[in-house]
Amino acid sequence: MRTKNQFIKLLVLAVLTAFVVAACNGTANKLTADDDNPLIRSSATSANCRTIEHQMGETEVCGQPQRIVVLGPSVLELLLALDVQPTGFADQVTWHRGNYDNPGQQIPYLGSRVTSQLKNVGSVSEPSIEAILSVQPDLILGTQYNANQYKVFSKIAPTLLLSRNDNDIEKSLRAIAKAVGKSDQAEQLLTKTQQQIASARETFARTVATHRKVLLLSAVKWEELYLGDSNFGLCSSLLEALGFQLVTPPGLNLSKPDTPVPISLEILPQLNAADSVIMFGGNFSELNNTNNFEAHQLSHLKQAWANNAIAQSLNASKTGRVYFIAGYLCRGFPGPIGTELYLEELEKQLLSPS
């Protein structure tokens, strides 16, 4: 009889346990990406799920993501601007190998804002699936550059691929904010950025009044100059927002956005109406770390400009109004942090006494 009672108790306990487990699975586990993917589950209820539009369609994110993999500096900027720390990061250029155990020295411009060590998951163009899996992410953020890997990423965690177009930066910020539960903060950030630009416009008003016309140039090598026109992302749009007018060769066709426009040294005298010249450097060759990051991109251009007779013949050179800025600053970070850093750089250079 005693053995029989024990068996009945065990049977009842087993039935109750199975019932509880089944109930929990039925209400708690919810696919947060592809419906045919059993790897992606969340303990959040459907009330904590939201559908987010992005470059590849729609993705459902549930609960509060805790382990976020970020692919690209422009996406990292937006996440950090929302006061959210990532777990894994893939940089645009592989100038650091190994994990980011000292991000302040290993991630240009943004590293000082990273408060924890990050897993290095490769580069934007060649992300490491193995490294991403080791992080066990519950959210992956990238750009359209990762479109070919989207299906694979979606089998690991809910994935958002955002536009890299600077004109879509507000949309991208709002999408990330919705995914991490920071929508209110995103709106506050956007308002703050507009206020910063309006304030800067007043700060630059006197300089704009006397030196309004600006020639933008960019180069990796001195022998290959490109025009920085109105399609040059934040590098040009912020200057225009401050009231500056960009100088371009007469008859130039600017109908193809984001298409570099080559320019020869011999054409520079035709642009002598420019009151100022800003040269954006972007040399990443032989750059294996971030030591002297800006100097590596700019020093050879400064020297070449100083030694070139045509460049020195320009009015901007004669009046000491030629400036050199790392293009990565305004091309790599088109969001709130990049805007603030670029404004600081412009103020430091353009408003300093000659």
GROMACS .gro file of C-alpha atoms in nm:
model
  354
    1MET     CA    1   0.000   0.000   0.000
    2ARG     CA    2   0.281   0.240   0.091
    3THR     CA    3   0.453   0.175  -0.241
    4LYS     CA    4   0.128   0.234  -0.425
    5ASN     CA    5   0.070   0.570  -0.248
    6GLN     CA    6   0.423   0.682  -0.331
    7PHE     CA    7   0.368   0.593  -0.696
    8ILE     CA    8   0.042   0.793  -0.705
    9LYS     CA    9   0.214   1.097  -0.550
   10LEU     CA   10   0.494   1.080  -0.804
   11LEU     CA   11   0.246   1.047  -1.089
   12VAL     CA   12   0.047   1.349  -0.972
   13LEU     CA   13   0.368   1.552  -0.933
   14ALA     CA   14   0.479   1.458  -1.284
   15VAL     CA   15   0.143   1.557  -1.433
   16LEU     CA   16   0.147   1.891  -1.251
   17THR     CA   17   0.503   1.961  -1.362
   18ALA     CA   18   0.421   1.882  -1.723
   19PHE     CA   19   0.115   2.107  -1.704
   20VAL     CA   20   0.314   2.400  -1.565
   21VAL     CA   21   0.590   2.360  -1.822
   22ALA     CA   22   0.340   2.340  -2.106
   23ALA     CA   23   0.157   2.646  -1.979
   24CYS     CA   24   0.477   2.844  -1.949
   25ASN     CA   25   0.590   2.744  -2.296
   26GLY     CA   26   0.255   2.833  -2.440
   27THR     CA   27   0.251   3.186  -2.297
   28ALA     CA   28   0.613   3.284  -2.259
   29ASN     CA   29   0.809   3.151  -2.555
   30LYS     CA   30   0.756   3.365  -2.864
   31LEU     CA   31   0.947   3.373  -3.190
   32THR     CA   32   1.103   3.714  -3.236
   33ALA     CA   33   1.224   3.680  -3.596
   34ASP     CA   34   1.162   3.420  -3.866
   35ASP     CA   35   0.865   3.202  -3.765
   36ASP     CA   36   1.051   2.887  -3.873
   37ASN     CA   37   1.345   2.959  -3.644
   38PRO     CA   38   1.334   2.766  -3.314
   39LEU     CA   39   1.657   2.928  -3.191
   40ILE     CA   40   1.510   3.273  -3.139
   41ARG     CA   41   1.284   3.287  -2.838
   42SER     CA   42   1.204   3.540  -2.573
   43SER     CA   43   1.055   3.516  -2.225
   44ALA     CA   44   0.853   3.830  -2.291
   45THR     CA   45   0.478   3.818  -2.337
   46SER     CA   46   0.317   3.938  -2.658
   47ALA     CA   47   0.235   4.266  -2.481
   48ASN     CA   48   0.610   4.345  -2.473
   49CYS     CA   49   0.664   4.282  -2.844
   50ARG     CA   50   0.686   4.547  -3.113
   51THR     CA   51   0.720   4.524  -3.490
   52ILE     CA   52   0.994   4.742  -3.637
   53GLU     CA   53   1.034   4.840  -4.000
   54HIS     CA   54   1.383   4.844  -4.150
   55GLN     CA   55   1.567   4.799  -4.480
   56MET     CA   56   1.482   4.430  -4.510
   57GLY     CA   57   1.117   4.451  -4.411
   58GLU     CA   58   0.980   4.404  -4.058
   59THR     CA   59   1.121   4.233  -3.749
   60GLU     CA   60   0.952   4.164  -3.418
   61VAL     CA   61   1.152   4.240  -3.105
   62CYS     CA   62   1.025   4.122  -2.768
   63GLY     CA   63   1.127   4.219  -2.417
   64GLN     CA   64   1.429   4.431  -2.340
   65PRO     CA   65   1.740   4.333  -2.541
   66GLN     CA   66   2.042   4.283  -2.317
   67ARG     CA   67   2.308   4.142  -2.550
   68ILE     CA   68   2.328   4.354  -2.863
   69VAL     CA   69   2.569   4.302  -3.153
   70VAL     CA   70   2.642   4.616  -3.356
   71LEU     CA   71   2.779   4.609  -3.710
   72GLY     CA   72   2.936   4.940  -3.807
   73PRO     CA   73   3.036   5.267  -3.636
   74SER     CA   74   2.731   5.460  -3.759
   75VAL     CA   75   2.502   5.211  -3.583
   76LEU     CA   76   2.722   5.207  -3.273
   77GLU     CA   77   2.690   5.584  -3.257
   78LEU     CA   78   2.311   5.569  -3.250
   79LEU     CA   79   2.301   5.299  -2.983
   80LEU     CA   80   2.547   5.487  -2.759
   81ALA     CA   81   2.354   5.809  -2.810
   82LEU     CA   82   2.057   5.629  -2.652
   83ASP     CA   83   2.275   5.533  -2.351
   84VAL     CA   84   2.267   5.164  -2.441
   85GLN     CA   85   2.586   4.957  -2.434
   86PRO     CA   86   2.649   4.682  -2.692
   87THR     CA   87   2.801   4.341  -2.626
   88GLY     CA   88   2.967   4.280  -2.964
   89PHE     CA   89   3.100   4.516  -3.230
   90ALA     CA   90   3.224   4.498  -3.589
   91ASP     CA   91   3.412   4.807  -3.704
   92GLN     CA   92   3.419   4.945  -4.056
   93VAL     CA   93   3.794   4.888  -4.087
   94THR     CA   94   3.989   4.614  -3.908
   95TRP     CA   95   4.254   4.832  -3.748
   96HIS     CA   96   4.220   4.640  -3.423
   97ARG     CA   97   4.241   4.265  -3.372
   98GLY     CA   98   4.120   4.081  -3.066
   99ASN     CA   99   3.842   4.189  -2.834
  100TYR     CA  100   3.791   4.550  -2.737
  101ASP     CA  101   3.938   4.533  -2.388
  102ASN     CA  102   4.036   4.902  -2.400
  103PRO     CA  103   3.773   5.059  -2.628
  104GLY     CA  104   3.882   5.414  -2.553
  105GLN     CA  105   4.208   5.341  -2.737
  106GLN     CA  106   4.068   5.098  -2.994
  107ILE     CA  107   3.750   5.257  -3.133
  108PRO     CA  108   3.797   5.600  -3.293
  109TYR     CA  109   3.586   5.886  -3.155
  110LEU     CA  110   3.328   5.661  -2.983
  111GLY     CA  111   3.550   5.439  -2.768
  112SER     CA  112   3.546   5.674  -2.471
  113ARG     CA  113   3.169   5.630  -2.453
  114VAL     CA  114   3.189   5.250  -2.431
  115THR     CA  115   3.185   5.151  -2.065
  116SER     CA  116   3.247   4.777  -2.096
  117GLN     CA  117   3.464   4.538  -2.292
  118LEU     CA  118   3.325   4.429  -2.628
  119LYS     CA  119   3.352   4.111  -2.825
  120ASN     CA  120   3.517   4.174  -3.162
  121VAL     CA  121   3.288   4.012  -3.420
  122GLY     CA  122   3.494   4.098  -3.729
  123SER     CA  123   3.437   4.382  -3.973
  124VAL     CA  124   3.122   4.516  -4.135
  125SER     CA  125   3.212   4.357  -4.467
  126GLU     CA  126   3.326   4.028  -4.313
  127PRO     CA  127   3.143   3.965  -3.985
  128SER     CA  128   3.233   3.647  -3.799
  129ILE     CA  129   2.926   3.426  -3.751
  130GLU     CA  130   3.118   3.219  -3.497
  131ALA     CA  131   3.202   3.527  -3.291
  132ILE     CA  132   2.845   3.654  -3.311
  133LEU     CA  133   2.713   3.317  -3.193
  134SER     CA  134   2.952   3.321  -2.898
  135VAL     CA  135   2.792   3.644  -2.777
  136GLN     CA  136   2.446   3.483  -2.776
  137PRO     CA  137   2.283   3.809  -2.885
  138ASP     CA  138   1.918   3.891  -2.846
  139LEU     CA  139   1.941   4.174  -3.103
  140ILE     CA  140   2.165   4.238  -3.406
  141LEU     CA  141   2.192   4.587  -3.558
  142GLY     CA  142   2.355   4.651  -3.894
  143THR     CA  143   2.313   4.841  -4.220
  144GLN     CA  144   2.219   4.752  -4.575
  145TYR     CA  145   2.583   4.650  -4.626
  146ASN     CA  146   2.489   4.330  -4.441
  147ALA     CA  147   2.193   4.243  -4.663
  148ASN     CA  148   2.360   3.924  -4.787
  149GLN     CA  149   2.395   3.796  -4.429
  150TYR     CA  150   2.046   3.896  -4.316
  151LYS     CA  151   1.890   3.549  -4.334
  152VAL     CA  152   2.177   3.400  -4.134
  153PHE     CA  153   2.165   3.676  -3.875
  154SER     CA  154   1.789   3.636  -3.838
  155LYS     CA  155   1.838   3.274  -3.739
  156ILE     CA  156   2.060   3.389  -3.454
  157ALA     CA  157   1.861   3.683  -3.317
  158PRO     CA  158   1.609   3.948  -3.427
  159THR     CA  159   1.796   4.161  -3.679
  160LEU     CA  160   1.748   4.519  -3.798
  161LEU     CA  161   1.936   4.645  -4.103
  162LEU     CA  162   1.923   5.023  -4.121
  163SER     CA  163   1.980   5.271  -4.401
  164ARG     CA  164   2.330   5.415  -4.434
  165ASN     CA  165   2.190   5.722  -4.608
  166ASP     CA  166   2.248   6.029  -4.393
  167ASN     CA  167   1.903   6.156  -4.492
  168ASP     CA  168   1.751   5.856  -4.311
  169ILE     CA  169   1.942   5.902  -3.987
  170GLU     CA  170   1.635   6.011  -3.790
  171LYS     CA  171   1.442   5.706  -3.913
  172SER     CA  172   1.730   5.478  -3.814
  173LEU     CA  173   1.757   5.633  -3.469
  174ARG     CA  174   1.385   5.588  -3.410
  175ALA     CA  175   1.399   5.224  -3.523
  176ILE     CA  176   1.682   5.141  -3.282
  177ALA     CA  177   1.512   5.336  -3.004
  178LYS     CA  178   1.192   5.138  -3.053
  179ALA     CA  179   1.389   4.813  -3.038
  180VAL     CA  180   1.558   4.901  -2.709
  181GLY     CA  181   1.263   5.080  -2.549
  182LYS     CA  182   1.404   5.432  -2.577
  183SER     CA  183   1.163   5.607  -2.811
  184ASP     CA  184   1.111   5.907  -2.584
  185GLN     CA  185   1.483   5.954  -2.548
  186ALA     CA  186   1.526   5.944  -2.927
  187GLU     CA  187   1.285   6.233  -2.971
  188GLN     CA  188   1.469   6.429  -2.703
  189LEU     CA  189   1.799   6.362  -2.882
  190LEU     CA  190   1.663   6.484  -3.215
  191THR     CA  191   1.531   6.801  -3.054
  192LYS     CA  192   1.861   6.859  -2.874
  193THR     CA  193   2.057   6.817  -3.199
  194GLN     CA  194   1.843   7.074  -3.377
  195GLN     CA  195   1.892   7.313  -3.087
  196GLN     CA  196   2.270   7.263  -3.107
  197ILE     CA  197   2.269   7.341  -3.478
  198ALA     CA  198   2.055   7.653  -3.424
  199SER     CA  199   2.292   7.771  -3.151
  200ALA     CA  200   2.595   7.700  -3.370
  201ARG     CA  201   2.439   7.899  -3.653
  202GLU     CA  202   2.442   8.204  -3.429
  203THR     CA  203   2.800   8.130  -3.321
  204PHE     CA  204   2.916   8.111  -3.685
  205ALA     CA  205   2.704   8.405  -3.806
  206ARG     CA  206   2.991   8.655  -3.815
  207THR     CA  207   3.221   8.413  -3.999
  208VAL     CA  208   2.947   8.326  -4.247
  209ALA     CA  209   2.889   8.694  -4.315
  210THR     CA  210   3.255   8.757  -4.403
  211HIS     CA  211   3.368   8.417  -4.537
  212ARG     CA  212   3.056   8.247  -4.663
  213LYS     CA  213   3.192   8.055  -4.965
  214VAL     CA  214   3.359   7.723  -4.884
  215LEU     CA  215   3.532   7.475  -5.114
  216LEU     CA  216   3.518   7.116  -4.989
  217LEU     CA  217   3.776   6.865  -5.108
  218SER     CA  218   3.849   6.508  -5.005
  219ALA     CA  219   4.141   6.280  -5.079
  220VAL     CA  220   4.301   5.953  -4.981
  221LYS     CA  221   4.605   6.038  -5.190
  222TRP     CA  222   4.705   6.386  -5.298
  223GLU     CA  223   4.702   6.276  -5.662
  224GLU     CA  224   4.332   6.180  -5.637
  225LEU     CA  225   4.122   6.477  -5.531
  226TYR     CA  226   3.744   6.467  -5.507
  227LEU     CA  227   3.491   6.744  -5.469
  228GLY     CA  228   3.293   6.754  -5.147
  229ASP     CA  229   2.957   6.874  -5.279
  230SER     CA  230   2.606   6.889  -5.133
  231ASN     CA  231   2.588   6.509  -5.143
  232PHE     CA  232   2.883   6.470  -4.907
  233GLY     CA  233   2.673   6.365  -4.610
  234LEU     CA  234   2.705   6.543  -4.279
  235CYS     CA  235   3.040   6.688  -4.394
  236SER     CA  236   2.855   6.922  -4.628
  237SER     CA  237   2.499   6.932  -4.495
  238LEU     CA  238   2.603   7.068  -4.155
  239LEU     CA  239   2.806   7.347  -4.317
  240GLU     CA  240   2.504   7.441  -4.528
  241ALA     CA  241   2.285   7.432  -4.218
  242LEU     CA  242   2.523   7.681  -4.057
  243GLY     CA  243   2.475   7.915  -4.353
  244PHE     CA  244   2.788   7.847  -4.559
  245GLN     CA  245   2.766   7.824  -4.939
  246LEU     CA  246   2.954   7.544  -5.115
  247VAL     CA  247   3.163   7.638  -5.418
  248THR     CA  248   3.148   7.403  -5.718
  249PRO     CA  249   3.288   7.422  -6.073
  250PRO     CA  250   3.045   7.583  -6.321
  251GLY     CA  251   2.834   7.334  -6.514
  252LEU     CA  252   2.911   7.045  -6.280
  253ASN     CA  253   2.651   6.767  -6.289
  254LEU     CA  254   2.557   6.672  -5.931
  255SER     CA  255   2.261   6.451  -6.024
  256LYS     CA  256   2.414   6.133  -5.880
  257PRO     CA  257   2.407   6.141  -5.498
  258ASP     CA  258   2.688   5.966  -5.310
  259THR     CA  259   2.895   5.944  -5.628
  260PRO     CA  260   3.246   6.089  -5.577
  261VAL     CA  261   3.326   6.369  -5.821
  262PRO     CA  262   3.693   6.367  -5.920
  263ILE     CA  263   3.862   6.704  -5.959
  264SER     CA  264   4.205   6.793  -6.092
  265LEU     CA  265   4.450   7.037  -5.941
  266GLU     CA  266   4.436   7.243  -6.259
  267ILE     CA  267   4.069   7.325  -6.194
  268LEU     CA  268   4.135   7.472  -5.849
  269PRO     CA  269   4.207   7.825  -5.982
  270GLN     CA  270   3.853   7.825  -6.127
  271LEU     CA  271   3.729   7.787  -5.767
  272ASN     CA  272   3.925   8.080  -5.632
  273ALA     CA  273   3.602   8.250  -5.525
  274ALA     CA  274   3.609   8.029  -5.217
  275ASP     CA  275   3.683   8.219  -4.898
  276SER     CA  276   3.786   7.896  -4.725
  277VAL     CA  277   3.893   7.545  -4.818
  278ILE     CA  278   3.822   7.236  -4.609
  279MET     CA  279   4.016   6.922  -4.702
  280PHE     CA  280   3.884   6.591  -4.570
  281GLY     CA  281   4.143   6.315  -4.541
  282GLY     CA  282   4.066   5.945  -4.544
  283ASN     CA  283   4.383   5.740  -4.566
  284PHE     CA  284   4.343   5.408  -4.383
  285SER     CA  285   4.627   5.220  -4.551
  286GLU     CA  286   4.884   5.077  -4.312
  287LEU     CA  287   4.668   5.192  -4.022
  288ASN     CA  288   4.666   4.891  -3.788
  289ASN     CA  289   4.565   5.078  -3.473
  290THR     CA  290   4.413   5.409  -3.373
  291ASN     CA  291   4.732   5.572  -3.248
  292ASN     CA  292   4.770   5.911  -3.421
  293PHE     CA  293   4.445   5.835  -3.603
  294GLU     CA  294   4.384   6.185  -3.741
  295ALA     CA  295   4.749   6.264  -3.809
  296HIS     CA  296   4.783   5.952  -4.022
  297GLN     CA  297   4.501   6.072  -4.247
  298LEU     CA  298   4.597   6.437  -4.267
  299SER     CA  299   4.973   6.489  -4.236
  300HIS     CA  300   5.060   6.393  -4.595
  301LEU     CA  301   4.778   6.613  -4.731
  302LYS     CA  302   4.894   6.913  -4.529
  303GLN     CA  303   5.246   6.872  -4.658
  304ALA     CA  304   5.134   6.824  -5.019
  305TRP     CA  305   4.913   7.134  -5.003
  306ALA     CA  306   5.195   7.342  -4.859
  307ASN     CA  307   5.433   7.229  -5.135
  308ASN     CA  308   5.198   7.270  -5.431
  309ALA     CA  309   5.217   7.596  -5.625
  310ILE     CA  310   4.858   7.580  -5.753
  311ALA     CA  311   4.717   7.517  -5.405
  312GLN     CA  312   4.924   7.800  -5.260
  313SER     CA  313   4.801   8.040  -5.528
  314LEU     CA  314   4.444   8.025  -5.397
  315ASN     CA  315   4.311   8.317  -5.196
  316ALA     CA  316   4.218   8.082  -4.913
  317SER     CA  317   4.582   7.973  -4.882
  318LYS     CA  318   4.706   8.331  -4.882
  319THR     CA  319   4.466   8.428  -4.604
  320GLY     CA  320   4.534   8.118  -4.394
  321ARG     CA  321   4.186   7.975  -4.433
  322VAL     CA  322   4.265   7.619  -4.541
  323TYR     CA  323   4.156   7.354  -4.291
  324PHE     CA  324   4.214   6.978  -4.266
  325ILE     CA  325   3.961   6.743  -4.105
  326ALA     CA  326   3.948   6.363  -4.089
  327GLY     CA  327   3.660   6.266  -4.317
  328TYR     CA  328   3.583   5.967  -4.095
  329LEU     CA  329   3.452   6.210  -3.834
  330CYS     CA  330   3.159   6.341  -4.038
  331ARG     CA  331   3.117   6.052  -4.283
  332GLY     CA  332   3.132   5.778  -4.021
  333PHE     CA  333   2.902   5.931  -3.760
  334PRO     CA  334   2.604   6.113  -3.915
  335GLY     CA  335   2.396   6.105  -3.595
  336PRO     CA  336   2.375   6.312  -3.275
  337ILE     CA  337   2.724   6.230  -3.146
  338GLY     CA  338   2.891   6.289  -3.482
  339THR     CA  339   2.707   6.620  -3.523
  340GLU     CA  340   2.831   6.737  -3.185
  341LEU     CA  341   3.191   6.630  -3.253
  342TYR     CA  342   3.193   6.784  -3.601
  343LEU     CA  343   3.053   7.111  -3.469
  344GLU     CA  344   3.331   7.120  -3.210
  345GLU     CA  345   3.594   7.060  -3.478
  346LEU     CA  346   3.453   7.328  -3.707
  347GLU     CA  347   3.440   7.577  -3.422
  348LYS     CA  348   3.795   7.496  -3.316
  349GLN     CA  349   3.935   7.545  -3.665
  350LEU     CA  350   3.718   7.799  -3.845
  351LEU     CA  351   3.665   8.033  -3.551
  352SER     CA  352   4.022   8.032  -3.421
  353PRO     CA  353   4.233   8.340  -3.500
  354SER     CA  354   4.439   8.287  -3.817
   0.00000   0.00000   0.00000
